Amino acid sequence: MLNNLENEADKARSLVHGLEYQLQELGRQINNLSVQVESSSNPAQTSSGLEWSGDICCMICWDVPEGHVMQCTEGHLLCGECFSNPQIDTCPECRVPLDTQIRNRAVERIISQMKASAS
Ligand SMILES: [Zn+2]
Ligand SMILES: [Zn+2]
């Protein structure tokens, strides 16, 4: 009877040992996985803010406007030069006529802040 119990206890102990080993093994695998996740979730550096300059380019010359930033009635941006170019009378993106002078001071400010932080 007592022997039986000790046998059972031994079995339980070895079971626990096996589980502990599996747990260690799993922990190692989790560590490996999180290292992989960390190294793969770090693609392009986005430090300067110049990366999003594509959104604030002139729709015609694809430059970041130097001076005034104009826009069509649909909000597409144009630099002052292209906007006042007599050969360009419609927005290249949405084809609305560029007969109303709409200036976008918010974008002008963003551009000047961007340039200040980039230099
Ligand atoms: Zn332009
Ligand atoms: Zn437009």
mmCIF file of N, CA and C and ligand atoms in Angstrom:
data_model
loop_
_atom_site.group_PDB
_atom_site.id
_atom_site.type_symbol
_atom_site.label_atom_id
_atom_site.label_comp_id
_atom_site.label_asym_id
_atom_site.label_seq_id
_atom_site.Cartn_x
_atom_site.Cartn_y
_atom_site.Cartn_z
ATOM 1 N N MET A 1 0.840 -1.218 0.000
ATOM 2 C CA MET A 1 0.000 0.000 0.000
ATOM 3 C C MET A 1 0.858 1.246 0.000
ATOM 4 N N LEU A 2 1.802 1.273 0.975
ATOM 5 C CA LEU A 2 2.691 2.421 1.059
ATOM 6 C C LEU A 2 3.590 2.472 -0.170
ATOM 7 N N ASN A 3 4.067 1.290 -0.597
ATOM 8 C CA ASN A 3 4.882 1.206 -1.801
ATOM 9 C C ASN A 3 4.141 1.765 -3.012
ATOM 10 N N ASN A 4 2.872 1.377 -3.093
ATOM 11 C CA ASN A 4 2.055 1.854 -4.188
ATOM 12 C C ASN A 4 2.024 3.374 -4.245
ATOM 13 N N LEU A 5 1.806 3.952 -3.073
ATOM 14 C CA LEU A 5 1.726 5.421 -3.000
ATOM 15 C C LEU A 5 3.047 6.054 -3.428
ATOM 16 N N GLU A 6 4.168 5.447 -2.968
ATOM 17 C CA GLU A 6 5.466 6.009 -3.343
ATOM 18 C C GLU A 6 5.700 5.900 -4.839
ATOM 19 N N ASN A 7 5.246 4.778 -5.384
ATOM 20 C CA ASN A 7 5.344 4.631 -6.833
ATOM 21 C C ASN A 7 4.587 5.742 -7.558
ATOM 22 N N GLU A 8 3.357 5.958 -7.074
ATOM 23 C CA GLU A 8 2.533 7.003 -7.689
ATOM 24 C C GLU A 8 3.217 8.363 -7.586
ATOM 25 N N ALA A 9 3.802 8.593 -6.366
ATOM 26 C CA ALA A 9 4.475 9.876 -6.161
ATOM 27 C C ALA A 9 5.657 10.016 -7.104
ATOM 28 N N ASP A 10 6.402 8.929 -7.287
ATOM 29 C CA ASP A 10 7.529 8.967 -8.215
ATOM 30 C C ASP A 10 7.061 9.293 -9.626
ATOM 31 N N LYS A 11 5.987 8.620 -10.031
ATOM 32 C CA LYS A 11 5.455 8.867 -11.375
ATOM 33 C C LYS A 11 5.086 10.339 -11.534
ATOM 34 N N ALA A 12 4.400 10.857 -10.495
ATOM 35 C CA ALA A 12 3.969 12.252 -10.559
ATOM 36 C C ALA A 12 5.184 13.175 -10.653
ATOM 37 N N ARG A 13 6.225 12.845 -9.851
ATOM 38 C CA ARG A 13 7.421 13.682 -9.876
ATOM 39 C C ARG A 13 8.068 13.702 -11.268
ATOM 40 N N SER A 14 8.179 12.523 -11.883
ATOM 41 C CA SER A 14 8.820 12.505 -13.193
ATOM 42 C C SER A 14 7.953 13.218 -14.234
ATOM 43 N N LEU A 15 6.632 13.134 -14.031
ATOM 44 C CA LEU A 15 5.732 13.868 -14.918
ATOM 45 C C LEU A 15 5.988 15.364 -14.804
ATOM 46 N N VAL A 16 6.128 15.826 -13.538
ATOM 47 C CA VAL A 16 6.385 17.249 -13.302
ATOM 48 C C VAL A 16 7.709 17.655 -13.943
ATOM 49 N N HIS A 17 8.733 16.783 -13.786
ATOM 50 C CA HIS A 17 10.029 17.086 -14.404
ATOM 51 C C HIS A 17 9.887 17.250 -15.904
ATOM 52 N N GLY A 18 9.150 16.322 -16.526
ATOM 53 C CA GLY A 18 8.942 16.407 -17.971
ATOM 54 C C GLY A 18 8.258 17.693 -18.361
ATOM 55 N N LEU A 19 7.247 18.073 -17.586
ATOM 56 C CA LEU A 19 6.503 19.295 -17.893
ATOM 57 C C LEU A 19 7.399 20.523 -17.736
ATOM 58 N N GLU A 20 8.222 20.489 -16.653
ATOM 59 C CA GLU A 20 9.121 21.627 -16.452
ATOM 60 C C GLU A 20 10.068 21.787 -17.631
ATOM 61 N N TYR A 21 10.553 20.636 -18.139
ATOM 62 C CA TYR A 21 11.463 20.690 -19.273
ATOM 63 C C TYR A 21 10.755 21.280 -20.483
ATOM 64 N N GLN A 22 9.499 20.812 -20.725
ATOM 65 C CA GLN A 22 8.740 21.345 -21.863
ATOM 66 C C GLN A 22 8.505 22.853 -21.729
ATOM 67 N N LEU A 23 8.254 23.251 -20.474
ATOM 68 C CA LEU A 23 8.006 24.671 -20.211
ATOM 69 C C LEU A 23 9.244 25.503 -20.558
ATOM 70 N N GLN A 24 10.418 25.002 -20.135
ATOM 71 C CA GLN A 24 11.663 25.704 -20.462
ATOM 72 C C GLN A 24 11.845 25.811 -21.968
ATOM 73 N N GLU A 25 11.564 24.683 -22.630
ATOM 74 C CA GLU A 25 11.716 24.630 -24.084
ATOM 75 C C GLU A 25 10.787 25.661 -24.742
ATOM 76 N N LEU A 26 9.528 25.716 -24.261
ATOM 77 C CA LEU A 26 8.567 26.675 -24.804
ATOM 78 C C LEU A 26 9.037 28.105 -24.567
ATOM 79 N N GLY A 27 9.566 28.326 -23.350
ATOM 80 C CA GLY A 27 10.055 29.666 -23.040
ATOM 81 C C GLY A 27 11.149 30.086 -23.990
ATOM 82 N N ARG A 28 12.058 29.138 -24.297
ATOM 83 C CA ARG A 28 13.126 29.444 -25.251
ATOM 84 C C ARG A 28 12.548 29.795 -26.616
ATOM 85 N N GLN A 29 11.551 29.008 -27.052
ATOM 86 C CA GLN A 29 10.952 29.268 -28.370
ATOM 87 C C GLN A 29 10.274 30.628 -28.407
ATOM 88 N N ILE A 30 9.588 30.975 -27.297
ATOM 89 C CA ILE A 30 8.914 32.283 -27.248
ATOM 90 C C ILE A 30 9.951 33.401 -27.346
ATOM 91 N N ASN A 31 11.082 33.229 -26.621
ATOM 92 C CA ASN A 31 12.147 34.227 -26.707
ATOM 93 C C ASN A 31 12.620 34.402 -28.139
ATOM 94 N N ASN A 32 12.863 33.269 -28.811
ATOM 95 C CA ASN A 32 13.301 33.331 -30.204
ATOM 96 C C ASN A 32 12.292 34.077 -31.062
ATOM 97 N N LEU A 33 10.991 33.740 -30.860
ATOM 98 C CA LEU A 33 9.950 34.368 -31.670
ATOM 99 C C LEU A 33 9.919 35.870 -31.451
ATOM 100 N N SER A 34 10.012 36.299 -30.184
ATOM 101 C CA SER A 34 9.897 37.735 -29.943
ATOM 102 C C SER A 34 11.105 38.471 -30.500
ATOM 103 N N VAL A 35 12.268 37.803 -30.530
ATOM 104 C CA VAL A 35 13.427 38.427 -31.162
ATOM 105 C C VAL A 35 13.168 38.612 -32.649
ATOM 106 N N GLN A 36 12.578 37.554 -33.268
ATOM 107 C CA GLN A 36 12.273 37.661 -34.695
ATOM 108 C C GLN A 36 11.278 38.777 -34.970
ATOM 109 N N VAL A 37 10.247 38.882 -34.113
ATOM 110 C CA VAL A 37 9.235 39.921 -34.313
ATOM 111 C C VAL A 37 9.870 41.296 -34.196
ATOM 112 N N GLU A 38 10.733 41.460 -33.171
ATOM 113 C CA GLU A 38 11.360 42.761 -32.980
ATOM 114 C C GLU A 38 12.193 43.167 -34.186
ATOM 115 N N SER A 39 12.966 42.195 -34.727
ATOM 116 C CA SER A 39 13.858 42.563 -35.812
ATOM 117 C C SER A 39 13.102 42.780 -37.116
ATOM 118 N N SER A 40 11.912 42.161 -37.258
ATOM 119 C CA SER A 40 11.187 42.334 -38.520
ATOM 120 C C SER A 40 10.215 43.502 -38.467
ATOM 121 N N SER A 41 9.870 43.979 -37.247
ATOM 122 C CA SER A 41 8.917 45.088 -37.167
ATOM 123 C C SER A 41 9.654 46.418 -37.110
ATOM 124 N N ASN A 42 10.813 46.458 -37.732
ATOM 125 C CA ASN A 42 11.614 47.681 -37.683
ATOM 126 C C ASN A 42 12.093 48.037 -39.077
ATOM 127 N N PRO A 43 11.163 48.334 -40.020
ATOM 128 C CA PRO A 43 11.601 48.513 -41.411
ATOM 129 C C PRO A 43 12.289 49.852 -41.629
ATOM 130 N N ALA A 44 11.663 50.774 -42.303
ATOM 131 C CA ALA A 44 12.313 52.039 -42.629
ATOM 132 C C ALA A 44 12.311 52.964 -41.418
ATOM 133 N N GLN A 45 13.384 53.674 -41.238
ATOM 134 C CA GLN A 45 13.435 54.666 -40.177
ATOM 135 C C GLN A 45 12.577 55.868 -40.572
ATOM 136 N N THR A 46 11.716 56.318 -39.664
ATOM 137 C CA THR A 46 10.899 57.488 -39.951
ATOM 138 C C THR A 46 11.215 58.532 -38.907
ATOM 139 N N SER A 47 12.388 59.131 -39.056
ATOM 140 C CA SER A 47 12.810 60.070 -38.024
ATOM 141 C C SER A 47 12.622 61.526 -38.451
ATOM 142 N N SER A 48 12.957 61.835 -39.701
ATOM 143 C CA SER A 48 13.022 63.239 -40.081
ATOM 144 C C SER A 48 11.669 63.821 -40.455
ATOM 145 N N GLY A 49 10.701 62.998 -40.861
ATOM 146 C CA GLY A 49 9.428 63.542 -41.307
ATOM 147 C C GLY A 49 9.427 63.890 -42.775
ATOM 148 N N LEU A 50 10.587 63.739 -43.430
ATOM 149 C CA LEU A 50 10.652 64.041 -44.855
ATOM 150 C C LEU A 50 9.951 62.964 -45.674
ATOM 151 N N GLU A 51 9.694 61.795 -45.056
ATOM 152 C CA GLU A 51 9.082 60.701 -45.788
ATOM 153 C C GLU A 51 7.677 61.050 -46.265
ATOM 154 N N TRP A 52 6.959 61.842 -45.491
ATOM 155 C CA TRP A 52 5.590 62.145 -45.900
ATOM 156 C C TRP A 52 5.523 63.382 -46.773
ATOM 157 N N SER A 53 6.703 63.839 -47.282
ATOM 158 C CA SER A 53 6.657 65.005 -48.149
ATOM 159 C C SER A 53 5.934 64.684 -49.452
ATOM 160 N N GLY A 54 5.801 63.394 -49.808
ATOM 161 C CA GLY A 54 5.077 63.034 -51.018
ATOM 162 C C GLY A 54 3.642 63.500 -50.992
ATOM 163 N N ASP A 55 3.060 63.623 -49.804
ATOM 164 C CA ASP A 55 1.677 64.055 -49.700
ATOM 165 C C ASP A 55 1.525 65.553 -49.882
ATOM 166 N N ILE A 56 2.602 66.292 -49.765
ATOM 167 C CA ILE A 56 2.477 67.737 -49.858
ATOM 168 C C ILE A 56 3.253 68.265 -51.054
ATOM 169 N N CYS A 57 3.385 67.433 -52.088
ATOM 170 C CA CYS A 57 4.030 67.867 -53.312
ATOM 171 C C CYS A 57 3.015 68.562 -54.211
ATOM 172 N N CYS A 58 3.542 69.451 -55.053
ATOM 173 C CA CYS A 58 2.742 70.039 -56.115
ATOM 174 C C CYS A 58 2.303 68.928 -57.067
ATOM 175 N N MET A 59 1.024 68.923 -57.468
ATOM 176 C CA MET A 59 0.522 67.864 -58.339
ATOM 177 C C MET A 59 1.132 67.936 -59.740
ATOM 178 N N ILE A 60 1.773 69.050 -60.071
ATOM 179 C CA ILE A 60 2.295 69.220 -61.425
ATOM 180 C C ILE A 60 3.807 69.001 -61.479
ATOM 181 N N CYS A 61 4.566 69.702 -60.651
ATOM 182 C CA CYS A 61 6.027 69.564 -60.757
ATOM 183 C C CYS A 61 6.595 68.608 -59.707
ATOM 184 N N TRP A 62 5.754 68.075 -58.818
ATOM 185 C CA TRP A 62 6.153 67.101 -57.799
ATOM 186 C C TRP A 62 7.257 67.621 -56.886
ATOM 187 N N ASP A 63 7.363 68.933 -56.773
ATOM 188 C CA ASP A 63 8.264 69.517 -55.799
ATOM 189 C C ASP A 63 7.463 69.909 -54.567
ATOM 190 N N VAL A 64 8.137 69.963 -53.444
ATOM 191 C CA VAL A 64 7.509 70.560 -52.276
ATOM 192 C C VAL A 64 7.510 72.058 -52.496
ATOM 193 N N PRO A 65 6.339 72.703 -52.516
ATOM 194 C CA PRO A 65 6.284 74.131 -52.839
ATOM 195 C C PRO A 65 7.203 74.965 -51.950
ATOM 196 N N GLU A 66 7.905 75.925 -52.574
ATOM 197 C CA GLU A 66 8.831 76.776 -51.827
ATOM 198 C C GLU A 66 8.096 77.939 -51.166
ATOM 199 N N GLY A 67 7.219 78.565 -51.928
ATOM 200 C CA GLY A 67 6.538 79.739 -51.395
ATOM 201 C C GLY A 67 5.093 79.446 -51.061
ATOM 202 N N HIS A 68 4.203 80.126 -51.803
ATOM 203 C CA HIS A 68 2.784 79.909 -51.554
ATOM 204 C C HIS A 68 2.357 78.502 -51.959
ATOM 205 N N VAL A 69 1.460 77.934 -51.179
ATOM 206 C CA VAL A 69 0.869 76.635 -51.524
ATOM 207 C C VAL A 69 -0.575 76.894 -51.926
ATOM 208 N N MET A 70 -0.901 76.535 -53.158
ATOM 209 C CA MET A 70 -2.257 76.718 -53.650
ATOM 210 C C MET A 70 -2.925 75.356 -53.742
ATOM 211 N N GLN A 71 -4.225 75.352 -53.946
ATOM 212 C CA GLN A 71 -4.912 74.069 -54.090
ATOM 213 C C GLN A 71 -6.129 74.235 -54.978
ATOM 214 N N CYS A 72 -6.576 73.120 -55.567
ATOM 215 C CA CYS A 72 -7.818 73.157 -56.335
ATOM 216 C C CYS A 72 -8.983 73.081 -55.354
ATOM 217 N N THR A 73 -10.197 73.189 -55.880
ATOM 218 C CA THR A 73 -11.347 73.176 -54.973
ATOM 219 C C THR A 73 -11.537 71.814 -54.323
ATOM 220 N N GLU A 74 -10.845 70.779 -54.836
ATOM 221 C CA GLU A 74 -10.930 69.445 -54.231
ATOM 222 C C GLU A 74 -9.796 69.194 -53.252
ATOM 223 N N GLY A 75 -8.894 70.187 -53.107
ATOM 224 C CA GLY A 75 -7.842 70.067 -52.098
ATOM 225 C C GLY A 75 -6.523 69.517 -52.605
ATOM 226 N N HIS A 76 -6.369 69.325 -53.909
ATOM 227 C CA HIS A 76 -5.064 68.888 -54.424
ATOM 228 C C HIS A 76 -4.112 70.072 -54.425
ATOM 229 N N LEU A 77 -2.873 69.820 -54.008
ATOM 230 C CA LEU A 77 -1.934 70.915 -53.812
ATOM 231 C C LEU A 77 -1.182 71.259 -55.085
ATOM 232 N N LEU A 78 -0.918 72.542 -55.253
ATOM 233 C CA LEU A 78 -0.112 73.049 -56.363
ATOM 234 C C LEU A 78 0.803 74.119 -55.806
ATOM 235 N N CYS A 79 2.027 74.188 -56.349
ATOM 236 C CA CYS A 79 2.885 75.274 -55.917
ATOM 237 C C CYS A 79 2.410 76.565 -56.587
ATOM 238 N N GLY A 80 2.807 77.685 -56.034
ATOM 239 C CA GLY A 80 2.368 78.971 -56.558
ATOM 240 C C GLY A 80 2.741 79.158 -58.015
ATOM 241 N N GLU A 81 3.939 78.658 -58.374
ATOM 242 C CA GLU A 81 4.405 78.819 -59.744
ATOM 243 C C GLU A 81 3.510 78.090 -60.738
ATOM 244 N N CYS A 82 3.226 76.815 -60.454
ATOM 245 C CA CYS A 82 2.407 76.031 -61.372
ATOM 246 C C CYS A 82 0.983 76.565 -61.393
ATOM 247 N N PHE A 83 0.500 77.022 -60.251
ATOM 248 C CA PHE A 83 -0.867 77.521 -60.182
ATOM 249 C C PHE A 83 -1.021 78.747 -61.077
ATOM 250 N N SER A 84 0.030 79.592 -61.128
ATOM 251 C CA SER A 84 -0.083 80.808 -61.935
ATOM 252 C C SER A 84 0.417 80.598 -63.359
ATOM 253 N N ASN A 85 0.821 79.385 -63.690
ATOM 254 C CA ASN A 85 1.211 79.069 -65.062
ATOM 255 C C ASN A 85 -0.030 79.104 -65.956
ATOM 256 N N PRO A 86 -0.064 80.001 -66.976
ATOM 257 C CA PRO A 86 -1.282 80.145 -67.785
ATOM 258 C C PRO A 86 -1.617 78.881 -68.582
ATOM 259 N N GLN A 87 -0.637 78.011 -68.790
ATOM 260 C CA GLN A 87 -0.920 76.786 -69.542
ATOM 261 C C GLN A 87 -1.621 75.735 -68.693
ATOM 262 N N ILE A 88 -1.614 75.935 -67.407
ATOM 263 C CA ILE A 88 -2.255 74.962 -66.517
ATOM 264 C C ILE A 88 -3.524 75.597 -65.982
ATOM 265 N N ASP A 89 -4.674 75.186 -66.526
ATOM 266 C CA ASP A 89 -5.906 75.806 -66.053
ATOM 267 C C ASP A 89 -6.866 74.809 -65.417
ATOM 268 N N THR A 90 -6.448 73.543 -65.371
ATOM 269 C CA THR A 90 -7.249 72.566 -64.627
ATOM 270 C C THR A 90 -6.340 71.753 -63.725
ATOM 271 N N CYS A 91 -6.908 71.223 -62.656
ATOM 272 C CA CYS A 91 -6.139 70.366 -61.757
ATOM 273 C C CYS A 91 -5.801 69.071 -62.490
ATOM 274 N N PRO A 92 -4.525 68.659 -62.493
ATOM 275 C CA PRO A 92 -4.149 67.435 -63.219
ATOM 276 C C PRO A 92 -4.767 66.189 -62.595
ATOM 277 N N GLU A 93 -5.190 66.304 -61.377
ATOM 278 C CA GLU A 93 -5.706 65.131 -60.667
ATOM 279 C C GLU A 93 -7.210 64.980 -60.863
ATOM 280 N N CYS A 94 -7.958 66.038 -60.665
ATOM 281 C CA CYS A 94 -9.421 65.899 -60.700
ATOM 282 C C CYS A 94 -10.060 66.761 -61.783
ATOM 283 N N ARG A 95 -9.251 67.524 -62.534
ATOM 284 C CA ARG A 95 -9.731 68.255 -63.717
ATOM 285 C C ARG A 95 -10.686 69.401 -63.397
ATOM 286 N N VAL A 96 -10.752 69.838 -62.167
ATOM 287 C CA VAL A 96 -11.582 71.016 -61.906
ATOM 288 C C VAL A 96 -10.802 72.247 -62.373
ATOM 289 N N PRO A 97 -11.502 73.270 -62.902
ATOM 290 C CA PRO A 97 -10.795 74.468 -63.349
ATOM 291 C C PRO A 97 -10.139 75.197 -62.185
ATOM 292 N N LEU A 98 -8.910 75.694 -62.445
ATOM 293 C CA LEU A 98 -8.168 76.405 -61.401
ATOM 294 C C LEU A 98 -8.425 77.903 -61.537
ATOM 295 N N ASP A 99 -9.683 78.320 -61.486
ATOM 296 C CA ASP A 99 -9.962 79.737 -61.663
ATOM 297 C C ASP A 99 -10.164 80.459 -60.335
ATOM 298 N N THR A 100 -10.164 79.748 -59.255
ATOM 299 C CA THR A 100 -10.281 80.390 -57.941
ATOM 300 C C THR A 100 -8.963 80.232 -57.195
ATOM 301 N N GLN A 101 -8.458 81.368 -56.691
ATOM 302 C CA GLN A 101 -7.211 81.320 -55.940
ATOM 303 C C GLN A 101 -7.496 80.808 -54.534
ATOM 304 N N ILE A 102 -7.111 79.582 -54.279
ATOM 305 C CA ILE A 102 -7.264 79.038 -52.928
ATOM 306 C C ILE A 102 -5.875 78.739 -52.385
ATOM 307 N N ARG A 103 -5.526 79.441 -51.321
ATOM 308 C CA ARG A 103 -4.227 79.257 -50.704
ATOM 309 C C ARG A 103 -4.379 78.332 -49.504
ATOM 310 N N ASN A 104 -3.380 77.511 -49.251
ATOM 311 C CA ASN A 104 -3.443 76.596 -48.115
ATOM 312 C C ASN A 104 -2.328 76.939 -47.130
ATOM 313 N N ARG A 105 -2.658 77.821 -46.200
ATOM 314 C CA ARG A 105 -1.648 78.272 -45.244
ATOM 315 C C ARG A 105 -1.219 77.172 -44.285
ATOM 316 N N ALA A 106 -2.122 76.238 -44.002
ATOM 317 C CA ALA A 106 -1.768 75.151 -43.081
ATOM 318 C C ALA A 106 -0.610 74.343 -43.650
ATOM 319 N N VAL A 107 -0.701 74.038 -44.955
ATOM 320 C CA VAL A 107 0.379 73.256 -45.574
ATOM 321 C C VAL A 107 1.643 74.094 -45.666
ATOM 322 N N GLU A 108 1.505 75.398 -45.951
ATOM 323 C CA GLU A 108 2.690 76.266 -45.960
ATOM 324 C C GLU A 108 3.426 76.188 -44.632
ATOM 325 N N ARG A 109 2.645 76.190 -43.553
ATOM 326 C CA ARG A 109 3.260 76.143 -42.231
ATOM 327 C C ARG A 109 3.928 74.790 -42.007
ATOM 328 N N ILE A 110 3.249 73.727 -42.430
ATOM 329 C CA ILE A 110 3.823 72.382 -42.261
ATOM 330 C C ILE A 110 5.146 72.285 -43.019
ATOM 331 N N ILE A 111 5.173 72.830 -44.241
ATOM 332 C CA ILE A 111 6.393 72.746 -45.043
ATOM 333 C C ILE A 111 7.522 73.523 -44.375
ATOM 334 N N SER A 112 7.211 74.715 -43.867
ATOM 335 C CA SER A 112 8.294 75.502 -43.270
ATOM 336 C C SER A 112 8.788 74.845 -41.982
ATOM 337 N N GLN A 113 7.883 74.216 -41.242
ATOM 338 C CA GLN A 113 8.322 73.485 -40.040
ATOM 339 C C GLN A 113 9.162 72.278 -40.419
ATOM 340 N N MET A 114 8.748 71.602 -41.497
ATOM 341 C CA MET A 114 9.474 70.439 -41.955
ATOM 342 C C MET A 114 10.895 70.810 -42.371
ATOM 343 N N LYS A 115 10.997 71.925 -43.085
ATOM 344 C CA LYS A 115 12.315 72.348 -43.541
ATOM 345 C C LYS A 115 13.180 72.803 -42.370
ATOM 346 N N ALA A 116 12.542 73.431 -41.391
ATOM 347 C CA ALA A 116 13.313 73.875 -40.229
ATOM 348 C C ALA A 116 13.858 72.681 -39.458
ATOM 349 N N SER A 117 13.049 71.623 -39.346
ATOM 350 C CA SER A 117 13.505 70.459 -38.569
ATOM 351 C C SER A 117 14.457 69.591 -39.363
ATOM 352 N N ALA A 118 14.454 69.731 -40.692
ATOM 353 C CA ALA A 118 15.327 68.894 -41.512
ATOM 354 C C ALA A 118 16.726 69.495 -41.584
ATOM 355 N N SER A 119 16.847 70.793 -41.397
ATOM 356 C CA SER A 119 18.169 71.429 -41.535
ATOM 357 C C SER A 119 18.907 71.434 -40.209
HETATM 358 ZN ZN ZN B 1 4.535 73.004 -59.083
HETATM 359 ZN ZN ZN B 2 -7.801 68.553 -57.870
#
